[in-house]
Coordinates of C-alpha atoms and ligand atoms in Angstrom, one line a residue:
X48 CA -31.5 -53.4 10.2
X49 CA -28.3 -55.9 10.5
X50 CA -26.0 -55.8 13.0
X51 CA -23.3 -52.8 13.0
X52 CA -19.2 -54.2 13.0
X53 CA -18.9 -51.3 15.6
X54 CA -20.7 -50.0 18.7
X55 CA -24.0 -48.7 17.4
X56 CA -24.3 -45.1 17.1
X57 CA -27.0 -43.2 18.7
X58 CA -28.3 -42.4 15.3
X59 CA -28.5 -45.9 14.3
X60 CA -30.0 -47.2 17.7
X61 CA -32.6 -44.4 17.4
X62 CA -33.9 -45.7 14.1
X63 CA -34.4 -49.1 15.2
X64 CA -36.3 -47.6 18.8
X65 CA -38.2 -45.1 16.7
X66 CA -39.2 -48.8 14.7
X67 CA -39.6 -50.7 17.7
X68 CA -41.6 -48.7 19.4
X69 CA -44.1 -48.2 16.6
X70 CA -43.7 -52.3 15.8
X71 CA -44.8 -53.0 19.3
X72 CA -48.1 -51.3 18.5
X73 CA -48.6 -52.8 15.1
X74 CA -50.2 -56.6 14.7
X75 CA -48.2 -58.1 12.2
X76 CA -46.4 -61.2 12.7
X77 CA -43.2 -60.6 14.8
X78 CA -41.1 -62.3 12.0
X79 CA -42.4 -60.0 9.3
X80 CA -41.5 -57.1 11.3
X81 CA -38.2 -58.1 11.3
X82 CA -37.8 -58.5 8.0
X83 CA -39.3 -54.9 7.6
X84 CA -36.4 -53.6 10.3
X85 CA -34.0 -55.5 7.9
X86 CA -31.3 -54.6 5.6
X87 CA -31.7 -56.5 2.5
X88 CA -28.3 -55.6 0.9
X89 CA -24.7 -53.7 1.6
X90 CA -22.3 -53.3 -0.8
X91 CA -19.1 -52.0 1.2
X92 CA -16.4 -51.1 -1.2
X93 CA -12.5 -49.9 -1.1
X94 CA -11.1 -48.3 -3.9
X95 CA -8.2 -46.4 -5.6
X96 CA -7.8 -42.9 -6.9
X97 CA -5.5 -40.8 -7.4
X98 CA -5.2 -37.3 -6.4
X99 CA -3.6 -34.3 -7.5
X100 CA -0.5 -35.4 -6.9
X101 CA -0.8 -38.7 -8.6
X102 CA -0.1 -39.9 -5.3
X103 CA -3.0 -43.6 -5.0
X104 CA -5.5 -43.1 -2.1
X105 CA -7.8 -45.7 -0.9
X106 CA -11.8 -44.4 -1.0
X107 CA -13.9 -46.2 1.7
X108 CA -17.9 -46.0 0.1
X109 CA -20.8 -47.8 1.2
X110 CA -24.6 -48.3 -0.6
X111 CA -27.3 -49.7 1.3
X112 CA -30.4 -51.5 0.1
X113 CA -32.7 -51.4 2.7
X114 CA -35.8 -52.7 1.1
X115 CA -36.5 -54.5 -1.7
X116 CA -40.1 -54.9 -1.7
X117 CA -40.4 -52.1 -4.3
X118 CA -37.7 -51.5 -7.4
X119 CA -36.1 -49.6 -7.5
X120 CA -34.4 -49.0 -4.3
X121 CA -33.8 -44.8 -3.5
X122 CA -32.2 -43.2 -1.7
X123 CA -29.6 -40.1 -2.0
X124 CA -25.3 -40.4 -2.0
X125 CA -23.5 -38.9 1.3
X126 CA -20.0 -37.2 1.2
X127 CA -18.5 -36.6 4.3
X128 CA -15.3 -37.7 6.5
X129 CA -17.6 -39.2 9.1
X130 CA -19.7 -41.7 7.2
X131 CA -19.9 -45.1 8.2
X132 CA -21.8 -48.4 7.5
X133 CA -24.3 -48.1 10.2
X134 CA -25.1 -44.5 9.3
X135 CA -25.9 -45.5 5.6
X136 CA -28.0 -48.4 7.1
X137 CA -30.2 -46.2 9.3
X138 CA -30.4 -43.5 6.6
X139 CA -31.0 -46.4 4.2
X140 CA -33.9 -48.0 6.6
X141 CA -35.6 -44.4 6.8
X142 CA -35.8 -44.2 3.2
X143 CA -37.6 -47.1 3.2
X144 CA -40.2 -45.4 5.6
X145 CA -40.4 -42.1 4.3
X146 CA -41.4 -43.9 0.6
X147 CA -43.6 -45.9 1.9
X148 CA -45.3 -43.0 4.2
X149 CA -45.6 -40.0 0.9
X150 CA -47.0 -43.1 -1.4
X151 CA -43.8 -43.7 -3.7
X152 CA -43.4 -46.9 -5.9
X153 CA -39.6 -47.3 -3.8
X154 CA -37.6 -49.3 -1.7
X155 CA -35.0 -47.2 0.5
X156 CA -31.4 -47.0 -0.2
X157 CA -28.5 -44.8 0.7
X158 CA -24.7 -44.7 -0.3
X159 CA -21.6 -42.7 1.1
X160 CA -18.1 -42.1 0.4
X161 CA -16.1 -41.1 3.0
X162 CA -14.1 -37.8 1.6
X163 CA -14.6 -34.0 2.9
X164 CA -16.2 -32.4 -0.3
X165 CA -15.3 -29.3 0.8
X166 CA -11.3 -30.3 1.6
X167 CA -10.5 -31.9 -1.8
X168 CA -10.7 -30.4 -5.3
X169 CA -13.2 -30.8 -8.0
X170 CA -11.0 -33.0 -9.9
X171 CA -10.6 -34.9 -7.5
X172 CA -14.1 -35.2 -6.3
X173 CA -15.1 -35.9 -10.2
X174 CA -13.1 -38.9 -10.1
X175 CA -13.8 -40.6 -6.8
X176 CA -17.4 -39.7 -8.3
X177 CA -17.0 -41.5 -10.9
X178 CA -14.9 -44.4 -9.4
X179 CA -18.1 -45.2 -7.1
X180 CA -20.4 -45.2 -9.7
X181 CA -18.3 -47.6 -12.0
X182 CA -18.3 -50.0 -8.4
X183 CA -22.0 -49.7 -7.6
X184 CA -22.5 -50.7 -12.0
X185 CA -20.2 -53.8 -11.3
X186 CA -22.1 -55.2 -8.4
X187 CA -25.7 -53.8 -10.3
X188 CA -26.2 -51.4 -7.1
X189 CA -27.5 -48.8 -9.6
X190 CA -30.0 -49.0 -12.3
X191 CA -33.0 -47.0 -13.5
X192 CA -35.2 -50.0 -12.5
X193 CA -32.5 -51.6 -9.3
X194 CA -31.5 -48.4 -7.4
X195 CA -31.6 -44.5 -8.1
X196 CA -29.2 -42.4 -6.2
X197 CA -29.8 -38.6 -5.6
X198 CA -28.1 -36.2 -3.6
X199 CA -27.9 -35.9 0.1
X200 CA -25.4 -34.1 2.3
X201 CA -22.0 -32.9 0.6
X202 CA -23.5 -34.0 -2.7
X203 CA -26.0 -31.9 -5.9
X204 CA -25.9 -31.9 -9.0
X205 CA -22.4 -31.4 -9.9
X206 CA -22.0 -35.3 -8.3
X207 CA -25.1 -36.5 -9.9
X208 CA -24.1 -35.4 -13.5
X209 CA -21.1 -37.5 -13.3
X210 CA -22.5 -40.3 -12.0
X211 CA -25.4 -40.6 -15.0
X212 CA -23.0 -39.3 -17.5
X213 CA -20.3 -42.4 -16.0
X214 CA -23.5 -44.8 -16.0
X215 CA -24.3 -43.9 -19.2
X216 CA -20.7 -44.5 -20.8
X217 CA -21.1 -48.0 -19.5
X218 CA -24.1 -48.8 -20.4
X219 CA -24.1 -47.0 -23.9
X220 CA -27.4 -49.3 -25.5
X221 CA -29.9 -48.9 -22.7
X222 CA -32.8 -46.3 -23.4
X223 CA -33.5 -45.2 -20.1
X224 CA -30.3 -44.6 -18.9
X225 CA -30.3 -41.1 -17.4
X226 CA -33.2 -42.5 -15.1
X227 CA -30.4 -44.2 -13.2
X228 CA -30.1 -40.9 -11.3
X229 CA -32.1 -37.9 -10.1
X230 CA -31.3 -34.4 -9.1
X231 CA -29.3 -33.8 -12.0
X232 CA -28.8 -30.3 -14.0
X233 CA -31.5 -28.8 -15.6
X234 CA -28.8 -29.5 -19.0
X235 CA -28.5 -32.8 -18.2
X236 CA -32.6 -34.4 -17.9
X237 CA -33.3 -33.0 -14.2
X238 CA -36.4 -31.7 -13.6
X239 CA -37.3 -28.1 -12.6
X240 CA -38.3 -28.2 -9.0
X241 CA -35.8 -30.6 -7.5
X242 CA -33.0 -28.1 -6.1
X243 CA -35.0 -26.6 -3.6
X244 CA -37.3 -29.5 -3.4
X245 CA -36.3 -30.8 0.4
X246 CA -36.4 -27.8 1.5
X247 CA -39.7 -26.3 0.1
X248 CA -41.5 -29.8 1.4
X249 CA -39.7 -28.9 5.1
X250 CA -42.1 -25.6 4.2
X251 CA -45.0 -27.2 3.6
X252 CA -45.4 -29.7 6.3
X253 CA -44.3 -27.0 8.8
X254 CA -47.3 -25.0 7.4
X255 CA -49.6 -28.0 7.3
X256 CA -48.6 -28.3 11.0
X257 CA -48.8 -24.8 11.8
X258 CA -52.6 -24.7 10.4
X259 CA -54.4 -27.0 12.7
X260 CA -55.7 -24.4 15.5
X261 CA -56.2 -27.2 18.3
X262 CA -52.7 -28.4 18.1
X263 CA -51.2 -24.6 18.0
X264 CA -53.5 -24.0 21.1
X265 CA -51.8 -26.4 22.7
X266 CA -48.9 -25.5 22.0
X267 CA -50.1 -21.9 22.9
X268 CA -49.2 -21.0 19.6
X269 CA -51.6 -19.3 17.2
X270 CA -51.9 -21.0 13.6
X271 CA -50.2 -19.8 10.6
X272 CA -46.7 -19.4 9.5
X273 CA -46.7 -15.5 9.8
X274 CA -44.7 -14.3 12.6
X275 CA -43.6 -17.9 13.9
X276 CA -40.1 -17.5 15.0
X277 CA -37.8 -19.4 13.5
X278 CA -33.8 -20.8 14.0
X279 CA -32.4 -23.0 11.1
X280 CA -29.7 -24.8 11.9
X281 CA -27.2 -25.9 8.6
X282 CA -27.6 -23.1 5.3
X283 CA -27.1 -26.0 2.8
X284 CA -29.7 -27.1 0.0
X285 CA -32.0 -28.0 2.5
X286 CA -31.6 -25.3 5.4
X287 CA -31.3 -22.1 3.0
X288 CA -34.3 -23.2 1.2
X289 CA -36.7 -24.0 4.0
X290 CA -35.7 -20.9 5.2
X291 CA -36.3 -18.8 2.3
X292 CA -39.9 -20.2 2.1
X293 CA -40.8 -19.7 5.7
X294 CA -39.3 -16.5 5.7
X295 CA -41.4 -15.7 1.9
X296 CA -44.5 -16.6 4.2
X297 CA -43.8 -14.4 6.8
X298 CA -41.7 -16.2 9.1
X299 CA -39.1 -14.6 11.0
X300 CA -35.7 -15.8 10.9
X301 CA -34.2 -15.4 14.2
X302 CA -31.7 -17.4 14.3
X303 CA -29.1 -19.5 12.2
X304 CA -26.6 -22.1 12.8
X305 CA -23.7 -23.1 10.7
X306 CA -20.1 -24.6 11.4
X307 CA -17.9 -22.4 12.4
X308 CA -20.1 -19.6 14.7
X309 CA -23.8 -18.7 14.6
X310 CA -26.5 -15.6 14.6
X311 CA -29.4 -14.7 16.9
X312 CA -31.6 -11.5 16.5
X313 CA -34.8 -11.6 18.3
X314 CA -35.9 -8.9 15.6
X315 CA -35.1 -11.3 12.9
X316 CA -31.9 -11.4 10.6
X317 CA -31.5 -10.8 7.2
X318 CA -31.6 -14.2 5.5
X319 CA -30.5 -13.3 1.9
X320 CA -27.5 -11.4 3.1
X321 CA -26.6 -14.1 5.4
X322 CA -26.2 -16.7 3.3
X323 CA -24.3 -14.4 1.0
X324 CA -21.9 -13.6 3.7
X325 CA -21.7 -17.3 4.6
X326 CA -21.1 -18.1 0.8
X327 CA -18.5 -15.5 0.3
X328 CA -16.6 -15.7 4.0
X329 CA -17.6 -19.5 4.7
X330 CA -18.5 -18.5 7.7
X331 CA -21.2 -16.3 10.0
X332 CA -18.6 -14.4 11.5
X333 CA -18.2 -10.7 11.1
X334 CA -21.9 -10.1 9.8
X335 CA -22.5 -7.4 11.3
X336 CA -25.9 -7.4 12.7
X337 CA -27.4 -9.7 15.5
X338 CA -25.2 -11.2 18.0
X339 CA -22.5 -13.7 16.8
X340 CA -22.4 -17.0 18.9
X341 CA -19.0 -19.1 18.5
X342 CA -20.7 -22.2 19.0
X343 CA -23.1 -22.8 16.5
X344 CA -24.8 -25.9 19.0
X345 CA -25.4 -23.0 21.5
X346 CA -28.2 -21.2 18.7
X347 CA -30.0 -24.2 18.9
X348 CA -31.4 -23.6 22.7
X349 CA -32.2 -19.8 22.3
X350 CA -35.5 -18.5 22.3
X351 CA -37.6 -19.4 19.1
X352 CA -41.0 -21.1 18.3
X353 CA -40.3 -23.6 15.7
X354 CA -36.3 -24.8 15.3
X355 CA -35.2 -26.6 12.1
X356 CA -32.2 -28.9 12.0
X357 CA -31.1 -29.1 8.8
X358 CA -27.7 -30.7 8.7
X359 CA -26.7 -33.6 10.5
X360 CA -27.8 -36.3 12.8
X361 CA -27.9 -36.6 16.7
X362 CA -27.2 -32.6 17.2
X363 CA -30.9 -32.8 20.2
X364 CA -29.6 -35.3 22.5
X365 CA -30.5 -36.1 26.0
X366 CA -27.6 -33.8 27.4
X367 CA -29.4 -30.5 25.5
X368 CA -32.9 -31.7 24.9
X369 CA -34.1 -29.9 28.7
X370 CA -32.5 -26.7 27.8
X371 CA -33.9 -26.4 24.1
X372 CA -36.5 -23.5 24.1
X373 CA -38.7 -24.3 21.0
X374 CA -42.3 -25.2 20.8
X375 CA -41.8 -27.0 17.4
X376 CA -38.8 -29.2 16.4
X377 CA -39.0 -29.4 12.6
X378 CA -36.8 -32.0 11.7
X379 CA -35.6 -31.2 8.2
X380 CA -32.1 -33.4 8.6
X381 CA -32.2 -37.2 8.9
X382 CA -32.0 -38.2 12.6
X383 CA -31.5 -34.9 14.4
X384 CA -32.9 -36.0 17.5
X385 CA -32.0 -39.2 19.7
X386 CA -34.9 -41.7 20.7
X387 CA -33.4 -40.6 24.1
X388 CA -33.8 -37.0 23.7
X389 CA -37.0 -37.4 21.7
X390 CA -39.0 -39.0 25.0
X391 CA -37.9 -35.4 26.9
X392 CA -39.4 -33.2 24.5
X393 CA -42.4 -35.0 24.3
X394 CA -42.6 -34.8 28.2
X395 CA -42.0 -31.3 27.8
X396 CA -45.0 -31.0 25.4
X397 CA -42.6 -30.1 22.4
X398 CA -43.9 -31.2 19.4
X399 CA -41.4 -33.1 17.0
X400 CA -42.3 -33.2 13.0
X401 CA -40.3 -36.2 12.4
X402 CA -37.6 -36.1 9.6
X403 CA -39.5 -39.4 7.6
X404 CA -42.3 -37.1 6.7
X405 CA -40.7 -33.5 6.6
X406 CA -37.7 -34.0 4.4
X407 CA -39.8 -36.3 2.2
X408 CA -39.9 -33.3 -0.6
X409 CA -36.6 -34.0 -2.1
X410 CA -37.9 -37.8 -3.0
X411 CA -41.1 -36.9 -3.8
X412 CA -39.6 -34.5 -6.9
X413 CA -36.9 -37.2 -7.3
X414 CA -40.1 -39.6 -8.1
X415 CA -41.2 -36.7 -10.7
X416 CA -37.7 -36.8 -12.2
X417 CA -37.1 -40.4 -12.4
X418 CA -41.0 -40.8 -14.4
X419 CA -40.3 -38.3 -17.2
X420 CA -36.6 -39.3 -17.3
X421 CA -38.5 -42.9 -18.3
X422 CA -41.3 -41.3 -19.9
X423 CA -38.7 -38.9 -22.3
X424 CA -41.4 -36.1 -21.7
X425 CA -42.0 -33.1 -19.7
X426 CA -44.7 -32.6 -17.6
X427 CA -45.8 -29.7 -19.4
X428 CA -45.3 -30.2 -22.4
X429 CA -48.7 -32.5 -23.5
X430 CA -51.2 -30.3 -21.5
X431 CA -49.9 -26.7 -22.6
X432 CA -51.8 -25.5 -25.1
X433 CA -55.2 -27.6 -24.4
X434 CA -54.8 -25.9 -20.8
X435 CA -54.9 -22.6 -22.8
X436 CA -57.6 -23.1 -24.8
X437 CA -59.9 -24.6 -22.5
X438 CA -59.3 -21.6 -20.2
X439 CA -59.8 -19.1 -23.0
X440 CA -62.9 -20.7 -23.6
X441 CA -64.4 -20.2 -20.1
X442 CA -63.2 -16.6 -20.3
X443 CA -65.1 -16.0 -23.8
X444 CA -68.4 -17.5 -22.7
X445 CA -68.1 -15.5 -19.5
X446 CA -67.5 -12.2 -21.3
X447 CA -70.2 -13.3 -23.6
X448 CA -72.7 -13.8 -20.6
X449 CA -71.8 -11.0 -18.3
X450 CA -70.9 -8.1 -21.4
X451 CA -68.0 -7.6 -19.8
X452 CA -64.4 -7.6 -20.4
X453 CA -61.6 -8.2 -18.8
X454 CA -57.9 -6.7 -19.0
X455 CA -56.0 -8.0 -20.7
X456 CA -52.9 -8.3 -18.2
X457 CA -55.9 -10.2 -16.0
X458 CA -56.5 -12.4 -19.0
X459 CA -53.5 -13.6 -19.7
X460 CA -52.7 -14.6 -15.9
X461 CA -55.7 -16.5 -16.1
X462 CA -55.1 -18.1 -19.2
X463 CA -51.2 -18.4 -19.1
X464 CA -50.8 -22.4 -18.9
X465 CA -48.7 -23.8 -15.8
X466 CA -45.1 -24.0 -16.3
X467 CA -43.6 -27.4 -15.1
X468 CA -42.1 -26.2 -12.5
X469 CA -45.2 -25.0 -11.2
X470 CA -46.6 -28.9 -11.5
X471 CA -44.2 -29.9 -9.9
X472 CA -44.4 -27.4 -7.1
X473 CA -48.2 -28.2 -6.7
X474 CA -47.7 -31.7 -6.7
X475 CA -45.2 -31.4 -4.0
X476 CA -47.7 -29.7 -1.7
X477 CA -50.0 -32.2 -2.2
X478 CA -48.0 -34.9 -1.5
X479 CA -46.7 -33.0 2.0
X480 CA -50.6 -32.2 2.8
X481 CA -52.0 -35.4 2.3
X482 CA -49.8 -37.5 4.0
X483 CA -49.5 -34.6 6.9
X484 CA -53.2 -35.0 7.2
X485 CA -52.6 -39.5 7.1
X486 CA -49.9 -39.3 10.2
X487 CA -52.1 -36.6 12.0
X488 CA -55.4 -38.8 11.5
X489 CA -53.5 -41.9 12.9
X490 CA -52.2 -40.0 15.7
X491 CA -55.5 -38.7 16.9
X492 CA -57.7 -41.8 15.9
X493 CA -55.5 -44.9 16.9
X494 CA -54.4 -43.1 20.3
X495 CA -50.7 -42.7 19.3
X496 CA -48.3 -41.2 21.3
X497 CA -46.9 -38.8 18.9
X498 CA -46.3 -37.5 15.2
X499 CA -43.7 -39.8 14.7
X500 CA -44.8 -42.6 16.4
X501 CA -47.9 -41.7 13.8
X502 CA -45.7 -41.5 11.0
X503 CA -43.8 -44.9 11.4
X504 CA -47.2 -46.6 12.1
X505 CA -48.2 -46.0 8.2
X506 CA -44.9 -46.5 7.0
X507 CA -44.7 -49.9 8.5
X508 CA -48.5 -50.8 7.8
X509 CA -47.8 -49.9 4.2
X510 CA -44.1 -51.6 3.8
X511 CA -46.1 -54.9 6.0
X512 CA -48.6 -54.8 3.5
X513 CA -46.7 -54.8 0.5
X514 CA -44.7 -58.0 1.8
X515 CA -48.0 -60.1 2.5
X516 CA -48.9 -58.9 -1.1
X517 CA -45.9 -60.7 -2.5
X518 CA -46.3 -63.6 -0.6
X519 CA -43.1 -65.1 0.9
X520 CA -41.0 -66.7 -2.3
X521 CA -40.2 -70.3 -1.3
Ligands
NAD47 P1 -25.6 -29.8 2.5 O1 -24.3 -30.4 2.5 O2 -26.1 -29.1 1.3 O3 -25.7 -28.8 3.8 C1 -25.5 -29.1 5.1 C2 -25.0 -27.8 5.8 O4 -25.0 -28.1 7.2 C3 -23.6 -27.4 5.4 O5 -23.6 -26.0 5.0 C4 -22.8 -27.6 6.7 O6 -21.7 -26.7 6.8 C5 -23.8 -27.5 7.8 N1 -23.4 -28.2 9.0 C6 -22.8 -29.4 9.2 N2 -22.7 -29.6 10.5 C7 -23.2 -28.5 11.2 C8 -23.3 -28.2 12.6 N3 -22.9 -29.0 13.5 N4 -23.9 -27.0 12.9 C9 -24.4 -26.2 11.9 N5 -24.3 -26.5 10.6 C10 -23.7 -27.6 10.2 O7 -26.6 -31.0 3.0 P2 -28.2 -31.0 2.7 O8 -28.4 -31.7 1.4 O9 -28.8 -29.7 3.0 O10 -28.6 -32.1 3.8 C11 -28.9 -31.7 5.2 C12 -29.7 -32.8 5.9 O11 -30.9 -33.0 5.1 C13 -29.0 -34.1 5.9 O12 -29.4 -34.8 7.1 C14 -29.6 -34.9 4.8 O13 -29.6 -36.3 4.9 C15 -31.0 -34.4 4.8 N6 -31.7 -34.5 3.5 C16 -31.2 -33.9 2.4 C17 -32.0 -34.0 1.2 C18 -31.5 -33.4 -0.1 O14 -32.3 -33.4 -1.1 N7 -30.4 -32.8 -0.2 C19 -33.2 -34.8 1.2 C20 -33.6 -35.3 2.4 C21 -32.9 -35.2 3.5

């Protein structure tokens, strides 16, 4: 990464350690390494637009291109008050890992503008949309084969419409030109799958965790996801869907975090009703059942056996990390926990899924998007009826051989050809199983420290790779 203006953040210095310390382990040339730890490119941009008022305000937005050694670049858009350059860097550079670690043709990006989504009004979050987009097409750092964006925090698919219907408009002759994007509208050439994508991946690598006995044993844990109890911190895309799916597969939901106040019930809460109180009342307050805890940070050290950040970065530092009470830290956000913090859980035998692999879901489906955005096809749509008939034709020669029959409701669930959504579901698990099983394998066979340590190790072995590949361009 390149050198912050300002003090680096915790959150920035923690990438780089987490890098380091897998880079000291790693035999490739010291120089290469560096380039690797490198940000290639940052566009920092000011802006003008106007409000509701008419009234000209200056927009502060970043995008950072991380890596280069795959096009395009990817890597989701940030709204929030408290973005800075640094931040987009370090979430930029762990882009670039987590493609590199789920097998994905990218480098890593990240952009942010600095506005509070949730304090301005759609009108005026349409046009500083827009207004970014028309900056990052000026200085090329968007493209269906340069750089992608997607969402990330204070962003869907509102924001992502604008920008490919804004890219579009300015580059009316190009063929591919929805590709620029991913995580758009169903309407607009998104891709079943993608909304809860993040947060259904969180699911599955929690569960891929969860199912190796020796590991649970030490953790004196037994395996499987039923009855684990669980506290998710942040009910956005990715916290309300990780929790739905855990809590679909027999998790209970003990706990939840939001701004604002939080909820603990040893007997597990209500998730669906939660979130629609949170929705309707924007905040926890007044649910009604459990006990209601003003500060949300507090829910994060209660009793519980797996805890999921799922909203920002640097919320497990060293000043809470003794006093946090879970056996698993499933790290759903970007960055949750400090390099600082991260060495006192291990020592406390707490064992961290590290964000890089478990929030890899929402690219993985944003890969899915961005191929039949190019491709101009759906998933489904070549292999339907041949999927049919070659089932219906098993069935037939089986009645044929056996005499018997079967109903016809059983016939049809047999035969019924997968919708793409289900693809895309089914890819996505095993995208989060395989690589679970690559970080787990490294981390047991090379003697690592840890899971993340693990994961970095094939990131940076893969990203290394790819460079000598290349060759260095005089
Ligand atoms: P979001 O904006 O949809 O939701 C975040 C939620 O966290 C909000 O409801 C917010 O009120 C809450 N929150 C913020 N600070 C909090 C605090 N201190 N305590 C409790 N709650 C708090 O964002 P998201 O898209 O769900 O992203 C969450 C995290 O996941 C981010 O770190 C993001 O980078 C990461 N991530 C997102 C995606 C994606 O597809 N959206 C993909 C990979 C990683």
């Amino acid at each position: 990464m390149n050198e912050p203006a300002s003090a680096p953040s915790p959150f920035y210095q923690s990438v780089g350690a987490y890098f380091d310390r897998a880079a000291d382990l790693s035999s490739f040339p010291v120089g290469l390494l560096d380039q690797v730890k490198s940000c290639n490119g940052i566009y920092r941009m000011k802006f003008p637009v106007k409000d509701d008022e008419g009234n000209i305000v200056v927009i502060e937005a970043f995008r950072a291109e991380h890596s280069h050694h795959r096009l395009p670049c990817k890597g989701g858009i940030r709204f929030s008050p408290h973005v800075t350059q640094e931040e987009t860097v370090a979430l930029a550079a762990l882009m670039t890992y987590k493609c590199a670690l789920v097998g994905l043709p990218f480098g890593g990006a990240k952009g942010s503008v600095r506005i509070d989504p949730r304090a301005i009004s759609p009108g005026f979050r349409e046009r500083v949309t827009r207004r970014y987009t028309a900056e990052l097409v000026k200085k090329n750092f968007i493209g269906p084969q340069t750089d992608v964006p997607a969402p990330d925090y204070g962003t869907g698919e509102q924001e992502m419409a604008w920008i490919a219907d804004t890219y579009r408009a300015l580059n009316f002759n190009q063929p591919d030109t929805y590709a620029c994007v991913t995580g758009k509208p169903l309407d607009l050439h998104g891709i079943p799958g993608r909304r809860e994508a993040t947060g259904l991946g969180v699911y599955f690598g929690i569960k891929e965790c969860l199912d190796r006995a020796e590991d649970m044993a030490a953790l004196g844990l037994t395996p499987g996801v039923a009855g684990k109890r669980v506290i998710i911190q942040g009910l956005g895309n990715v916290g309300s869907h990780a929790a739905h799916f855990l809590q679909k597969n027999g998790a209970l939901i003990v706990g939840l975090a939001e701004l604002g106040g939080g909820l603990y019930d040893p007997a597990g809460l209500d998730l669906r009703r939660a979130q629609h109180h949170f929705r309707e009342n924007g905040s926890l307050a007044d649910f009604g059942a459990g006990t209601f805890v003003a500060d949300p940070a507090q829910v994060l050290e209660m009793p519980c056996d797996i805890l999921v950040p799922a909203a920002l970065e640097s919320v497990i530092t060293p000043a809470n990390a003794p006093r946090i009470q879970a056996k698993i830290i499933a790290e759903a956000a970007n960055g949750p926990v400090e390099f600082a913090a991260d060495e006192i859980l291990t020592a406390r035998g707490i064992l961290v899924i590290p964000d890089l692999y478990l929030n890899a879901g929402g690219v993985t489906v944003s890969y899915f998007e961005w191929l039949k955005n190019l491709s101009h096809v759906s998933f489904d749509r070549m292999t339907t009826r041949i999927s049919e008939q070659a089932k219906t034709q098993i069935i037939d020669a089986v009645e044929r051989l056996t005499g018997r029959t079967l109903e016809n409701g059983d016939r049809h669930q047999i035969t019924a050809p997968p919708r793409e959504v289900d693809i895309v579901h089914s890819a996505l698990a095993e995208t989060m199983a395989f690589a679970y099983h690559q970080i787990h394998d490294a981390w047991k066979t090379r003697d690592l420290p840890d899971l993340r340590t693990a994961a970095y190790t094939v990131a940076l072995d893969r990203v290394c790779r790819s460079y000598l590949a290349h060759g260095i361009f005089p």
